[in-house]
mmCIF file of C-alpha atoms in Angstrom:
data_model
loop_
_atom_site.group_PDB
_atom_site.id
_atom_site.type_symbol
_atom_site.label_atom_id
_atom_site.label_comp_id
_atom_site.label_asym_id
_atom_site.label_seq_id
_atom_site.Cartn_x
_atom_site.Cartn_y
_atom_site.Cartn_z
ATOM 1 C CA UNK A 52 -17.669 -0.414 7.955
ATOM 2 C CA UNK A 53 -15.466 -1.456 5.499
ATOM 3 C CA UNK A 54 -13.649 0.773 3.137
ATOM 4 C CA UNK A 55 -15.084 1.267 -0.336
ATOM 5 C CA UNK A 56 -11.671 1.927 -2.003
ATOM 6 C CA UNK A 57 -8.494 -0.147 -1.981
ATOM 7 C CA UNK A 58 -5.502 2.035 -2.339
ATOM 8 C CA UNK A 59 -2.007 -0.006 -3.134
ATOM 9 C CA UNK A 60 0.631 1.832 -3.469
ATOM 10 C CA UNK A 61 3.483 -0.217 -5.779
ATOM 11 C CA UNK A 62 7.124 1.653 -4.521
ATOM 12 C CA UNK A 63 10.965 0.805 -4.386
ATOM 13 C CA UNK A 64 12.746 1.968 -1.336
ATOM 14 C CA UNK A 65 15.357 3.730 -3.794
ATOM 15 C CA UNK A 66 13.514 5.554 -5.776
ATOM 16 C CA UNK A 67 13.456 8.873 -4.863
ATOM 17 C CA UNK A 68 10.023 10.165 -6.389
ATOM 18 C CA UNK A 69 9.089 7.555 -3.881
ATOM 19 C CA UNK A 70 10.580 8.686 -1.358
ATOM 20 C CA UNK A 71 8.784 12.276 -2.328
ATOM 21 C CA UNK A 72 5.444 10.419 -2.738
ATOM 22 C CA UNK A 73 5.819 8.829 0.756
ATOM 23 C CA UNK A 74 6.724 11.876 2.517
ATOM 24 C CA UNK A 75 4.434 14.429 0.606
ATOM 25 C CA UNK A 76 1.246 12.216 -0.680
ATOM 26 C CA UNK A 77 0.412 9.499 1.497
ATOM 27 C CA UNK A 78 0.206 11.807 4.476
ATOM 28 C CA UNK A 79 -2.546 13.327 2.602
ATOM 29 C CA UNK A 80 -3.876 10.230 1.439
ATOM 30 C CA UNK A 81 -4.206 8.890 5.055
ATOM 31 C CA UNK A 82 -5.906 12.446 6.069
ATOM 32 C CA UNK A 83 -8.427 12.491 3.374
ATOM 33 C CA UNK A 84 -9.390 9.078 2.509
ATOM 34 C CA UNK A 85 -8.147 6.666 5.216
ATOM 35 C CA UNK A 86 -8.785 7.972 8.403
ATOM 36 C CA UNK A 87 -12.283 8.616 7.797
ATOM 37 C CA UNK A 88 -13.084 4.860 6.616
ATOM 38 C CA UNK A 89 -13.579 5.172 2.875
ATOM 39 C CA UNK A 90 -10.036 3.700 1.698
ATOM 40 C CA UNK A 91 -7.959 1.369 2.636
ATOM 41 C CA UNK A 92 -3.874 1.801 2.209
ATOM 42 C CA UNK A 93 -1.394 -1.200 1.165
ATOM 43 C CA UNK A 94 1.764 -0.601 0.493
ATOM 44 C CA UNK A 95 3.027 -3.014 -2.070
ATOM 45 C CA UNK A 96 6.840 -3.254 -3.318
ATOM 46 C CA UNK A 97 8.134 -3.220 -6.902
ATOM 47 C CA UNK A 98 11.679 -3.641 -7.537
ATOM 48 C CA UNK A 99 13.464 -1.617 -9.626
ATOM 49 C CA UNK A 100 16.704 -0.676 -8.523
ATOM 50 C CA UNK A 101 18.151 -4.416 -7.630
ATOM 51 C CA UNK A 102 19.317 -6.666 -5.220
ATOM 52 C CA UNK A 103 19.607 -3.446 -2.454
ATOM 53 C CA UNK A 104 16.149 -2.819 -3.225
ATOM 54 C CA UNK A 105 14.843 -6.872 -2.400
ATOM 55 C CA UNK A 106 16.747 -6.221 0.951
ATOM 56 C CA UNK A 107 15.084 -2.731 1.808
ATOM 57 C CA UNK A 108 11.707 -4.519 1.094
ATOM 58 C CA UNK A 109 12.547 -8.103 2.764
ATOM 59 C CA UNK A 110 13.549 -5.431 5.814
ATOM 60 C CA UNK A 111 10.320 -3.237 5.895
ATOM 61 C CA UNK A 112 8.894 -7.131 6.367
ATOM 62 C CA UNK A 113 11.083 -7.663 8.503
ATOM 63 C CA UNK A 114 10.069 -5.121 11.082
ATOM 64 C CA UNK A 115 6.670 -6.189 10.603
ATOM 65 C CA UNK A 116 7.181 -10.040 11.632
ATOM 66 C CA UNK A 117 9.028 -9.137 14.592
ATOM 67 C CA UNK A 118 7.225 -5.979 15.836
ATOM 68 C CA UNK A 119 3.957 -4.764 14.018
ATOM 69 C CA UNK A 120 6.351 -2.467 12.758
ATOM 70 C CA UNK A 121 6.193 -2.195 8.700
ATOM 71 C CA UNK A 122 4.980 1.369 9.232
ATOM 72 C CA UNK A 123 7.120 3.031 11.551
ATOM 73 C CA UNK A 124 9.927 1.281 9.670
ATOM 74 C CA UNK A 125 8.908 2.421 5.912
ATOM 75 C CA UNK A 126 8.556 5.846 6.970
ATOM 76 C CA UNK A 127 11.894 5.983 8.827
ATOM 77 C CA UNK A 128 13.421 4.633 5.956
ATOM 78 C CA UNK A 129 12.214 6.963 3.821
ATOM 79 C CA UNK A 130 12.901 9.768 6.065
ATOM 80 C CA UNK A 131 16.627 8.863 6.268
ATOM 81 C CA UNK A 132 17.766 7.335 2.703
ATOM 82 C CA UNK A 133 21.077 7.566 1.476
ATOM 83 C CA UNK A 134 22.106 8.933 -1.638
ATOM 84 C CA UNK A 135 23.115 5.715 -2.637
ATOM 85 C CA UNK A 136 23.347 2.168 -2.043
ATOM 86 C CA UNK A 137 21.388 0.617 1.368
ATOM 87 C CA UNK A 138 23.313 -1.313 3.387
ATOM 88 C CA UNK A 139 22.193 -4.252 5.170
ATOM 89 C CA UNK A 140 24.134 -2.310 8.028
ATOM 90 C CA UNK A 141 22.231 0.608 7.454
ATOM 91 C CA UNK A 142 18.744 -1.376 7.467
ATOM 92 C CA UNK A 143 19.716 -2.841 10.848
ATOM 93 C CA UNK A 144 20.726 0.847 12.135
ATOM 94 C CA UNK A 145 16.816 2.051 10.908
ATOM 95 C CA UNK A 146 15.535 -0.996 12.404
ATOM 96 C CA UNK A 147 17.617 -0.187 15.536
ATOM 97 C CA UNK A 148 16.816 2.952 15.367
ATOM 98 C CA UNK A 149 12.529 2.150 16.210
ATOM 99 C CA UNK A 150 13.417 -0.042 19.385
ATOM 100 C CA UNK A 151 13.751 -3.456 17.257
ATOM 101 C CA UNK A 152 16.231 -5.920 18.410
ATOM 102 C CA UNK A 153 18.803 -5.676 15.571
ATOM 103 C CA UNK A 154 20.099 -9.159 15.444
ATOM 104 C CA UNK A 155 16.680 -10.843 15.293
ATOM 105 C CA UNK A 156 16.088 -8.534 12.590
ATOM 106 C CA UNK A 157 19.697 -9.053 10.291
ATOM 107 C CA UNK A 158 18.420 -12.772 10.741
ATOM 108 C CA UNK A 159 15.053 -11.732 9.153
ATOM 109 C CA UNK A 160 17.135 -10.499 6.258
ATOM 110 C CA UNK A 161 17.658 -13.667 4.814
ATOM 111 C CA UNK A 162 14.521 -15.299 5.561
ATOM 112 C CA UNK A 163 13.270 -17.599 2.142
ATOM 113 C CA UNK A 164 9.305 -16.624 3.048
ATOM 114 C CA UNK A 165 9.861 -12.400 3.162
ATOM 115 C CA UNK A 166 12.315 -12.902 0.388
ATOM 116 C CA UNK A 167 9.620 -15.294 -1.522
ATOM 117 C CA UNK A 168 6.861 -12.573 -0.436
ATOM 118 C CA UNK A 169 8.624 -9.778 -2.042
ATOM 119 C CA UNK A 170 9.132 -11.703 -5.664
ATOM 120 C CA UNK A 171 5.373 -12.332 -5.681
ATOM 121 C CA UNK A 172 4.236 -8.588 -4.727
ATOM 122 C CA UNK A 173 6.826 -7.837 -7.913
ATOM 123 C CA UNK A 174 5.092 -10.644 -9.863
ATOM 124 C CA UNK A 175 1.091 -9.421 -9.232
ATOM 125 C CA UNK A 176 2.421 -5.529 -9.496
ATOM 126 C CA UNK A 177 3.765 -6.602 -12.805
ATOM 127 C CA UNK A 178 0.574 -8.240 -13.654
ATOM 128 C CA UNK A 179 -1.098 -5.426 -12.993
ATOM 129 C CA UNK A 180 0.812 -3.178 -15.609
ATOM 130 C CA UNK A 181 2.836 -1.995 -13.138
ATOM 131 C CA UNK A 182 6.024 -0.725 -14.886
ATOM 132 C CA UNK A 183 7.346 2.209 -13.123
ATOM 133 C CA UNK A 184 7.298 3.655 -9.451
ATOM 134 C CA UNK A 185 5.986 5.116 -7.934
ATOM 135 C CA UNK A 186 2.070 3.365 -9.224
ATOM 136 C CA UNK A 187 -1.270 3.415 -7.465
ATOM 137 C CA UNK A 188 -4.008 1.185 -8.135
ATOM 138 C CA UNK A 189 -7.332 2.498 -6.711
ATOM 139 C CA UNK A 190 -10.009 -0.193 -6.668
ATOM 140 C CA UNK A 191 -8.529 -1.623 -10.046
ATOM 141 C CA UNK A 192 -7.090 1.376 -11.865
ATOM 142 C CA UNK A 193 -3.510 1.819 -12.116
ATOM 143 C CA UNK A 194 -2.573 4.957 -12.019
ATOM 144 C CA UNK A 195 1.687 5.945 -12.689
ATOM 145 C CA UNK A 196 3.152 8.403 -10.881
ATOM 146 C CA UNK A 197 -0.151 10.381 -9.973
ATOM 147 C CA UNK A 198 -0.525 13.983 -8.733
ATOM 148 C CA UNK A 199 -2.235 14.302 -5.425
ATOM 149 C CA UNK A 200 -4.877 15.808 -7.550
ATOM 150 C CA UNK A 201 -5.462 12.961 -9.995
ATOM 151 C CA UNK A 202 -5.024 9.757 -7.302
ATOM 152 C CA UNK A 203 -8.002 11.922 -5.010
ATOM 153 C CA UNK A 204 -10.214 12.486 -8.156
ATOM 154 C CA UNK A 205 -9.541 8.623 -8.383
ATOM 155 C CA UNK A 206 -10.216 7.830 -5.199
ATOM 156 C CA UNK A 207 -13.342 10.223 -4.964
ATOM 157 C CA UNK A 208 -14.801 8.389 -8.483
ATOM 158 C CA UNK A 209 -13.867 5.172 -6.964
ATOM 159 C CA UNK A 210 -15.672 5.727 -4.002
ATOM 160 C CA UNK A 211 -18.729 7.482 -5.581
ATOM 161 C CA UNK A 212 -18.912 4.573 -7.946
ATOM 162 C CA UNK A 213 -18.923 2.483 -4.500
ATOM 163 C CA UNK A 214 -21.777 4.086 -3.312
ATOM 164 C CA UNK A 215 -24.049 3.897 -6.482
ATOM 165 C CA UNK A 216 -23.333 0.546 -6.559
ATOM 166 C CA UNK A 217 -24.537 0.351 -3.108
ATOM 167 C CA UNK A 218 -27.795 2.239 -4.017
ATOM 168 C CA UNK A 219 -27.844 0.467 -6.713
ATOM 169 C CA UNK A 220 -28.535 -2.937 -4.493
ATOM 170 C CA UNK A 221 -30.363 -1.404 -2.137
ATOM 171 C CA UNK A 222 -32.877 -0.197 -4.872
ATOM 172 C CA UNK A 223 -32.659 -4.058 -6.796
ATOM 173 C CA UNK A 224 -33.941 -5.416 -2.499
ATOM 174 C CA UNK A 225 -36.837 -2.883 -2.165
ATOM 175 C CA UNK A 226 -38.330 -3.862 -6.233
ATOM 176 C CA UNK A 227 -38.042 -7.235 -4.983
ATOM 177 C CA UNK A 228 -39.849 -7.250 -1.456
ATOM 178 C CA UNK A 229 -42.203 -4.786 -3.383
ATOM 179 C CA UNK A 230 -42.707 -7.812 -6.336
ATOM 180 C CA UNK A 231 -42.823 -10.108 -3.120
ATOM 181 C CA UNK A 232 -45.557 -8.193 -1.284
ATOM 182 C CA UNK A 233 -47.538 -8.307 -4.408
ATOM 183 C CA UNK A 234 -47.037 -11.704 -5.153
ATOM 184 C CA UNK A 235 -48.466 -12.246 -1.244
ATOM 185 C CA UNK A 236 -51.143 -9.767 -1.561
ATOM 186 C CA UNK A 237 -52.492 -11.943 -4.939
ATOM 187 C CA UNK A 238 -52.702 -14.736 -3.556
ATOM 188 C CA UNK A 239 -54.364 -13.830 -0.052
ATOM 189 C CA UNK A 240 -57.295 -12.188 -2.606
#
């Protein structure tokens, strides 16, 4: 089935409540909400700390394109930031670091489509009111810098909003094959 709640997560690499939100929130996120099919998880990037930022993001693409690897990679990152600038040494180390080829990735680093891909995840996050990191938009809502217990009170509305919306269509198709079996009924007599 598909999920009825889209969780995107707007982040930069650098920020450290971030880095805090990755390690301590989206665990439980993924527990509560993901693995049992009612949300789905993006991450999306927002820049805020500069041109170091751009290449931590372009990176976590990066290992994506050449492995499947956004995941492993985001989380390692996180795991392991500096105090402190990122290097696009220190990317290739991470991306090392999770078995991918390090070369093929520094090339990736420079790439005009990941580079062009981040810019427009910073232009719809903007769009979207996104200001600050890190945001969380649940099926539409933006929520900034959310305890655990707001974004799963969000996620829980979201959801049962989902599902009397569901009931809600279900309940429009009966009425109608009911009006429809009446309809057929008058005109048989």
């Amino acid at each position: 089935a598909t999920p009825s709640v889209e969780i995107e997560m707007f982040e930069d690499a650098q920020c450290p409540h971030c880095q805090t939100f990755t390690e301590r929130v989206e665990p439980l996120i993924i527990a509560e909400h993901v693995v049992d099919g009612t949300a789905s998880l993006t991450y999306s990037d927002y820049i805020i700390f500069g041109e170091d930022s751009v290449d931590a993001a372009v990176a976590m693409r990066a290992a994506e394109e050449l492995d499947g690897a956004f995941w492993d990679y985001q989380h390692t990152l996180y795991h392991n930031a500096p105090d402190g600038a990122f290097t696009r040494s220190w990317l290739a180390d991470i991306a090392e670091s999770i078995g991918l080829d390090r070369e093929a990735f520094s090339d990736l680093l420079d790439d005009d489509t990941l580079i062009e891909a981040v810019a427009e995840t910073n232009a719809r996050g903007a769009s979207l009111g996104v200001s600050s990191t890190p945001s969380v938009v649940v099926n539409g809502e933006l929520l900034v810098a959310p305890t655990w217990e707001d974004l799963d009170a969000a996620i829980q509305a979201a959801a049962d909003d989902a599902a009397d919306d569901v009931a809600g269509v279900e309940d429009a198709a009966a009425e109608e094959a009911a009006v429809e079996d009446a309809v057929e009924d008058a005109a048989a007599d």
